[in-house]
mmCIF file of C-alpha atoms in Angstrom:
data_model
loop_
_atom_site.group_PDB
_atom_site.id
_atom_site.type_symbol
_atom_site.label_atom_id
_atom_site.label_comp_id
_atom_site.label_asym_id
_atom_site.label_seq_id
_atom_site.Cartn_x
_atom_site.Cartn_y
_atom_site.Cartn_z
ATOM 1 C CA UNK Z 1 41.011 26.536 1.050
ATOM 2 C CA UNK Z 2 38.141 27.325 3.215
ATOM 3 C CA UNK Z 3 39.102 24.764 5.877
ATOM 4 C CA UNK Z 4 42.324 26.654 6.015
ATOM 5 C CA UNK Z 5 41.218 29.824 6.297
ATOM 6 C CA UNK Z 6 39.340 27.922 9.336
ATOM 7 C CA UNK Z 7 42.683 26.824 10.696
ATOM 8 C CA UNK Z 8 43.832 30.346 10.475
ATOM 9 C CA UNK Z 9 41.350 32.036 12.212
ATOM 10 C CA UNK Z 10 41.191 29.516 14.986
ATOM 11 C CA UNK Z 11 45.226 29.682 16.113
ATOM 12 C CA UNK Z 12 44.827 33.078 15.973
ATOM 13 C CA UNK Z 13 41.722 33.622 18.231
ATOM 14 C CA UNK Z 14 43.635 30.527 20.407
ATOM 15 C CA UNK Z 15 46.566 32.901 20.378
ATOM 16 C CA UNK Z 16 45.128 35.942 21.320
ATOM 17 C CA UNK Z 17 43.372 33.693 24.139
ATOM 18 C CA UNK Z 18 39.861 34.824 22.567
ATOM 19 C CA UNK Z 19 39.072 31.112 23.001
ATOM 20 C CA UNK Z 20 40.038 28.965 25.937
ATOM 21 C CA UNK Z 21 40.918 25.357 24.816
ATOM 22 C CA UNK Z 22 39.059 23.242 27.706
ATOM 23 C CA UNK Z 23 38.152 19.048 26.932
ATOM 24 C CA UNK Z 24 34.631 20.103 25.675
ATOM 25 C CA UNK Z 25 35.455 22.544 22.517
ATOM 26 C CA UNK Z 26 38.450 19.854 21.885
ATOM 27 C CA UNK Z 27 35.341 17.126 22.021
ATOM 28 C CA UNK Z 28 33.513 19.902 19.892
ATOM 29 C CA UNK Z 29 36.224 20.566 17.302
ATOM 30 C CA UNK Z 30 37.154 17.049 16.807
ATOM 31 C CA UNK Z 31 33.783 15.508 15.692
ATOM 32 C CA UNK Z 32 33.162 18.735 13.070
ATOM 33 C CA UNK Z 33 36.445 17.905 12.179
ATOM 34 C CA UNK Z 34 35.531 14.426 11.758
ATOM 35 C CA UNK Z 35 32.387 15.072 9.967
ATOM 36 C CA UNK Z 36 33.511 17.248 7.541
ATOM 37 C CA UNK Z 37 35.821 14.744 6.660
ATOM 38 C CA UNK Z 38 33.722 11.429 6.267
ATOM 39 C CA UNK Z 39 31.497 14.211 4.370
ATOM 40 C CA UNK Z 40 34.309 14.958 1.903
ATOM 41 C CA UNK Z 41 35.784 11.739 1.584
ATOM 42 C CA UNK Z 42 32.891 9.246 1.537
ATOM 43 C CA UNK Z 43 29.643 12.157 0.847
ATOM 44 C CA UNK Z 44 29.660 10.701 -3.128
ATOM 45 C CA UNK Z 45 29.983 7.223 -2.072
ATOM 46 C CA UNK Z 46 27.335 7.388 0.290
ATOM 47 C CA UNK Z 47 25.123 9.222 -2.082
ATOM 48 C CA UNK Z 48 25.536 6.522 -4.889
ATOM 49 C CA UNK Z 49 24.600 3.991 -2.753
ATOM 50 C CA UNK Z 50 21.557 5.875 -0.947
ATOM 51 C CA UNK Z 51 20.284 6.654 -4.377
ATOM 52 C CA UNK Z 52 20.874 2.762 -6.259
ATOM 53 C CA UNK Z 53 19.183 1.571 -3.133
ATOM 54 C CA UNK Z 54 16.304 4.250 -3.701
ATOM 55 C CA UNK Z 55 15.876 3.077 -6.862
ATOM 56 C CA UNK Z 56 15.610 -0.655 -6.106
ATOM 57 C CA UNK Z 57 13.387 -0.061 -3.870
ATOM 58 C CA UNK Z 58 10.595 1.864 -6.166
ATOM 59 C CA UNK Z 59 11.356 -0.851 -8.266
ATOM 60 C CA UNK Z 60 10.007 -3.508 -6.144
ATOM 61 C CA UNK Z 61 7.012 -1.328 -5.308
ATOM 62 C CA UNK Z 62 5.779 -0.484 -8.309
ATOM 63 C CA UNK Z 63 6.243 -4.019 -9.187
ATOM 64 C CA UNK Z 64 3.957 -4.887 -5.792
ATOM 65 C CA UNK Z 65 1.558 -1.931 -7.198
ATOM 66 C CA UNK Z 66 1.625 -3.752 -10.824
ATOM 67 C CA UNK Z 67 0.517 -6.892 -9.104
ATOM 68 C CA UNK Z 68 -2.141 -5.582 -6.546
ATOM 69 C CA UNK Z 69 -3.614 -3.202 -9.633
ATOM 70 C CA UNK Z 70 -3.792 -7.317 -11.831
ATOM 71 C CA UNK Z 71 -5.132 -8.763 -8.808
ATOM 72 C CA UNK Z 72 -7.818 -6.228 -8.222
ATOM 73 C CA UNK Z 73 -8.730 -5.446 -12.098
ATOM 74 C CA UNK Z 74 -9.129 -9.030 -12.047
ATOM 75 C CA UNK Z 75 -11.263 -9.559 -9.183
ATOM 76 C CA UNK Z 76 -13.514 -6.371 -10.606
ATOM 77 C CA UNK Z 77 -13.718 -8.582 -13.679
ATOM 78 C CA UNK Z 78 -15.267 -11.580 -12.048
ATOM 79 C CA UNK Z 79 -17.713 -9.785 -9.576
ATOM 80 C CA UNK Z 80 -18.799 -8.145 -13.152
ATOM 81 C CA UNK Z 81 -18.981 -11.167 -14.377
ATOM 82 C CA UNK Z 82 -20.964 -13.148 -11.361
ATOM 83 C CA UNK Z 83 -23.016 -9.922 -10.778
ATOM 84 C CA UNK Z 84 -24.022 -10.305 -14.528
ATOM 85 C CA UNK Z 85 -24.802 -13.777 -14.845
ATOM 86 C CA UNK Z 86 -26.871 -13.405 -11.660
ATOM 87 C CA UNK Z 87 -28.752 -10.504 -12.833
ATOM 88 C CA UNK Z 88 -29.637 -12.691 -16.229
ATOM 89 C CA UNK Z 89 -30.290 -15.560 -14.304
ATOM 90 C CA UNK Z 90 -33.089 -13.893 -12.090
ATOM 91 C CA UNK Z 91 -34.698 -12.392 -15.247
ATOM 92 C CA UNK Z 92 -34.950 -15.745 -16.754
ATOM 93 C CA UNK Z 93 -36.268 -17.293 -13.699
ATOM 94 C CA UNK Z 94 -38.669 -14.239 -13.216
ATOM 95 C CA UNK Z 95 -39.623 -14.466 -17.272
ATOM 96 C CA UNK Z 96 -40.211 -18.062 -16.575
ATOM 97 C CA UNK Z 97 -42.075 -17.492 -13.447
ATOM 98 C CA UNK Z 98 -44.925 -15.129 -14.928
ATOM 99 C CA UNK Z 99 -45.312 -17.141 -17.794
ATOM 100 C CA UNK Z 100 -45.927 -20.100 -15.908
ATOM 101 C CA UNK Z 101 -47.986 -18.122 -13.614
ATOM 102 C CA UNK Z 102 -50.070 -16.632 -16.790
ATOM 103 C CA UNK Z 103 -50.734 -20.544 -17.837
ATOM 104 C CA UNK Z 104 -51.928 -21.855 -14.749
ATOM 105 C CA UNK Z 105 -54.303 -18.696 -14.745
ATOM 106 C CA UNK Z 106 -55.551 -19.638 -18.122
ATOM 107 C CA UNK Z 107 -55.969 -22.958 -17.161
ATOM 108 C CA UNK Z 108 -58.177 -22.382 -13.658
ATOM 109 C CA UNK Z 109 -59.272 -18.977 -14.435
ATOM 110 C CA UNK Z 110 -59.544 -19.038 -10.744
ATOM 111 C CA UNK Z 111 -59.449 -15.647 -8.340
ATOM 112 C CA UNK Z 112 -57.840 -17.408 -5.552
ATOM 113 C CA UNK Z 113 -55.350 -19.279 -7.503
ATOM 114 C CA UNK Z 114 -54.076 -15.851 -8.837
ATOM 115 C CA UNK Z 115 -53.856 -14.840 -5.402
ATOM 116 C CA UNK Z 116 -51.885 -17.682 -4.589
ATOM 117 C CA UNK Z 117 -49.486 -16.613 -7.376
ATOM 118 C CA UNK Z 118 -49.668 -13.325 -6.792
ATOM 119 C CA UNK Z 119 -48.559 -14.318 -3.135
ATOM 120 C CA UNK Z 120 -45.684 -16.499 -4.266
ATOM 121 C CA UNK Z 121 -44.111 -14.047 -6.615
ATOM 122 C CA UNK Z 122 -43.830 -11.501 -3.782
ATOM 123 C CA UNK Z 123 -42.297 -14.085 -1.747
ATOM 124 C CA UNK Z 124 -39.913 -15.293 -4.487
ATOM 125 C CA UNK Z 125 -39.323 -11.450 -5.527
ATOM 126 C CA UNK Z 126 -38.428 -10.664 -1.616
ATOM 127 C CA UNK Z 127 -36.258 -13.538 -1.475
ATOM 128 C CA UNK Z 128 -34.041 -12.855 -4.446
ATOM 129 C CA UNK Z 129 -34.039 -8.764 -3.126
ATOM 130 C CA UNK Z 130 -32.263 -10.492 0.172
ATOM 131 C CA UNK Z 131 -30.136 -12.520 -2.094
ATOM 132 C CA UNK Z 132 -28.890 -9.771 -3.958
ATOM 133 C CA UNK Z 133 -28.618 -7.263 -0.976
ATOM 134 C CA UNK Z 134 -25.893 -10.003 0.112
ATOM 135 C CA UNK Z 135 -24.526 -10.265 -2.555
ATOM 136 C CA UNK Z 136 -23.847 -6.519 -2.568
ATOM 137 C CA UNK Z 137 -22.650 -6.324 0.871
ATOM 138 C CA UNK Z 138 -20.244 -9.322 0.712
ATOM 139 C CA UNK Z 139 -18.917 -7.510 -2.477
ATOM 140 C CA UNK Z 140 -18.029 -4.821 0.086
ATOM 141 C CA UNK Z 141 -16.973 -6.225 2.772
ATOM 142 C CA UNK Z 142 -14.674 -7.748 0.183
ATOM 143 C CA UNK Z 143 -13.341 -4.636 -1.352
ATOM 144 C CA UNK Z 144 -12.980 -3.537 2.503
ATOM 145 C CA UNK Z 145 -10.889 -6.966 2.934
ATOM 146 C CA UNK Z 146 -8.696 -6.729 0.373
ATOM 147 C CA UNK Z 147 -8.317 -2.828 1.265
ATOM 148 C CA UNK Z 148 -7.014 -3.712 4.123
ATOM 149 C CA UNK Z 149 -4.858 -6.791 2.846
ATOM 150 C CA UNK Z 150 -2.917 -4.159 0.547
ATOM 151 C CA UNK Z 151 -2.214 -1.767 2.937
ATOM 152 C CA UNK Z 152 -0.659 -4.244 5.466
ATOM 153 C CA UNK Z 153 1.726 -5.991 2.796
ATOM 154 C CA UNK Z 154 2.323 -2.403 1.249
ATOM 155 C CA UNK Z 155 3.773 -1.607 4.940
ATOM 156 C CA UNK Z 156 5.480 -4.814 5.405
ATOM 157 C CA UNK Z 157 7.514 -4.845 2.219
ATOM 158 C CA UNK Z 158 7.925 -1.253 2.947
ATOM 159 C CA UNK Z 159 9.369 -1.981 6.685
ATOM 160 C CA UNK Z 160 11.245 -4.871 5.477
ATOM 161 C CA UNK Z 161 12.996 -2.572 2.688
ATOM 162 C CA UNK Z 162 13.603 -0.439 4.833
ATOM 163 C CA UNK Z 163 15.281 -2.791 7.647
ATOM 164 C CA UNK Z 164 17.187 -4.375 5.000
ATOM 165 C CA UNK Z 165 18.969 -1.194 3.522
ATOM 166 C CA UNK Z 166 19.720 0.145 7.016
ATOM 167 C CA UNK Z 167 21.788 -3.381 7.266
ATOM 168 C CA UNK Z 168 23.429 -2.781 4.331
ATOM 169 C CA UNK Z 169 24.263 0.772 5.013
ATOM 170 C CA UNK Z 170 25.769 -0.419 8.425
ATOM 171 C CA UNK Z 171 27.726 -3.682 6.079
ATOM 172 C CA UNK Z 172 29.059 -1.264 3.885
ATOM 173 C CA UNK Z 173 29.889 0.661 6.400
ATOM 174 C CA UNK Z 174 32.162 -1.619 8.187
ATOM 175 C CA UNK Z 175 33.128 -3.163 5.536
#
């Protein structure tokens, strides 16, 4: 009805030479003719397939997400683990160390030989500081790393989703 009414208003403005037909407003009139027409006859089509595509697409993210959540809970889960075994390995070794250190003072009763000690538990102390202060920062740089490693395959599955709807769109299209 409304396109009508269009029709209408546009032979009579035409008629009453209101509006001079030149190749530009013909150009003009033709493609809004044309688009309201692909819009009417194909709009639903186009919006099923926009929105099954739409929805294949969140499905294969979230499925991504799923697996990048598993493979991050699961690397937490052995840095825990590591980071715990470590931290009850240097308290046995430490335990170990002062009691041995406690004997062998018992034993010489020596000043010099608890300096010695003394001087070999800092060292060993300083050493497993260093240890664990790499341990720490390769734990970030690793978080960092695999940071980085999600974003980049987020973006490529998301590009590569993207590229291979827009063929579709343009097969369907054609088709």
């Amino acid at each position: 009805m409304k396109f009508f009414i269009a029709i209408l208003i546009i032979t009579v403005v035409i008629s009453k030479q209101l509006l001079i037909l030149n190749e530009e407003i013909l150009v003009a009139f033709s493609f809004f003719g044309f688009v309201y027409f692909v819009q009417t006859s194909f709009g639903n089509t186009f919006k099923q397939v926009i929105d099954s595509r739409s929805t294949e697409i969140l499905s294969v993210l979230k499925e991504q997400m799923d697996a990048q959540h598993n493979l991050l809970t699961e690397s937490i889960q052995q840095y825990t683990l590591i980071s715990s075994s470590s931290t009850l390995s240097t308290s046995e070794l430490g335990d170990w160390c002062s009691s041995f250190f406690a004997a062998e003072n018992q034993k010489e009763g020596d000043e010099g030989t608890c300096q010695v000690h003394s001087g070999f538990k800092s060292l060993l102390n300083q050493q497993l500081l260093q240890k664990l202060n790499t341990l720490s920062n390769t734990r970030a740089s690793y978080q960092d790393t695999v940071q980085k490693l999600i974003i980049s395959r987020f973006t490529q599955v998301c590009k590569d989703e993207f590229r291979s709807s827009k063929k579709r769109v343009f097969l369907l299209h054609y088709l």
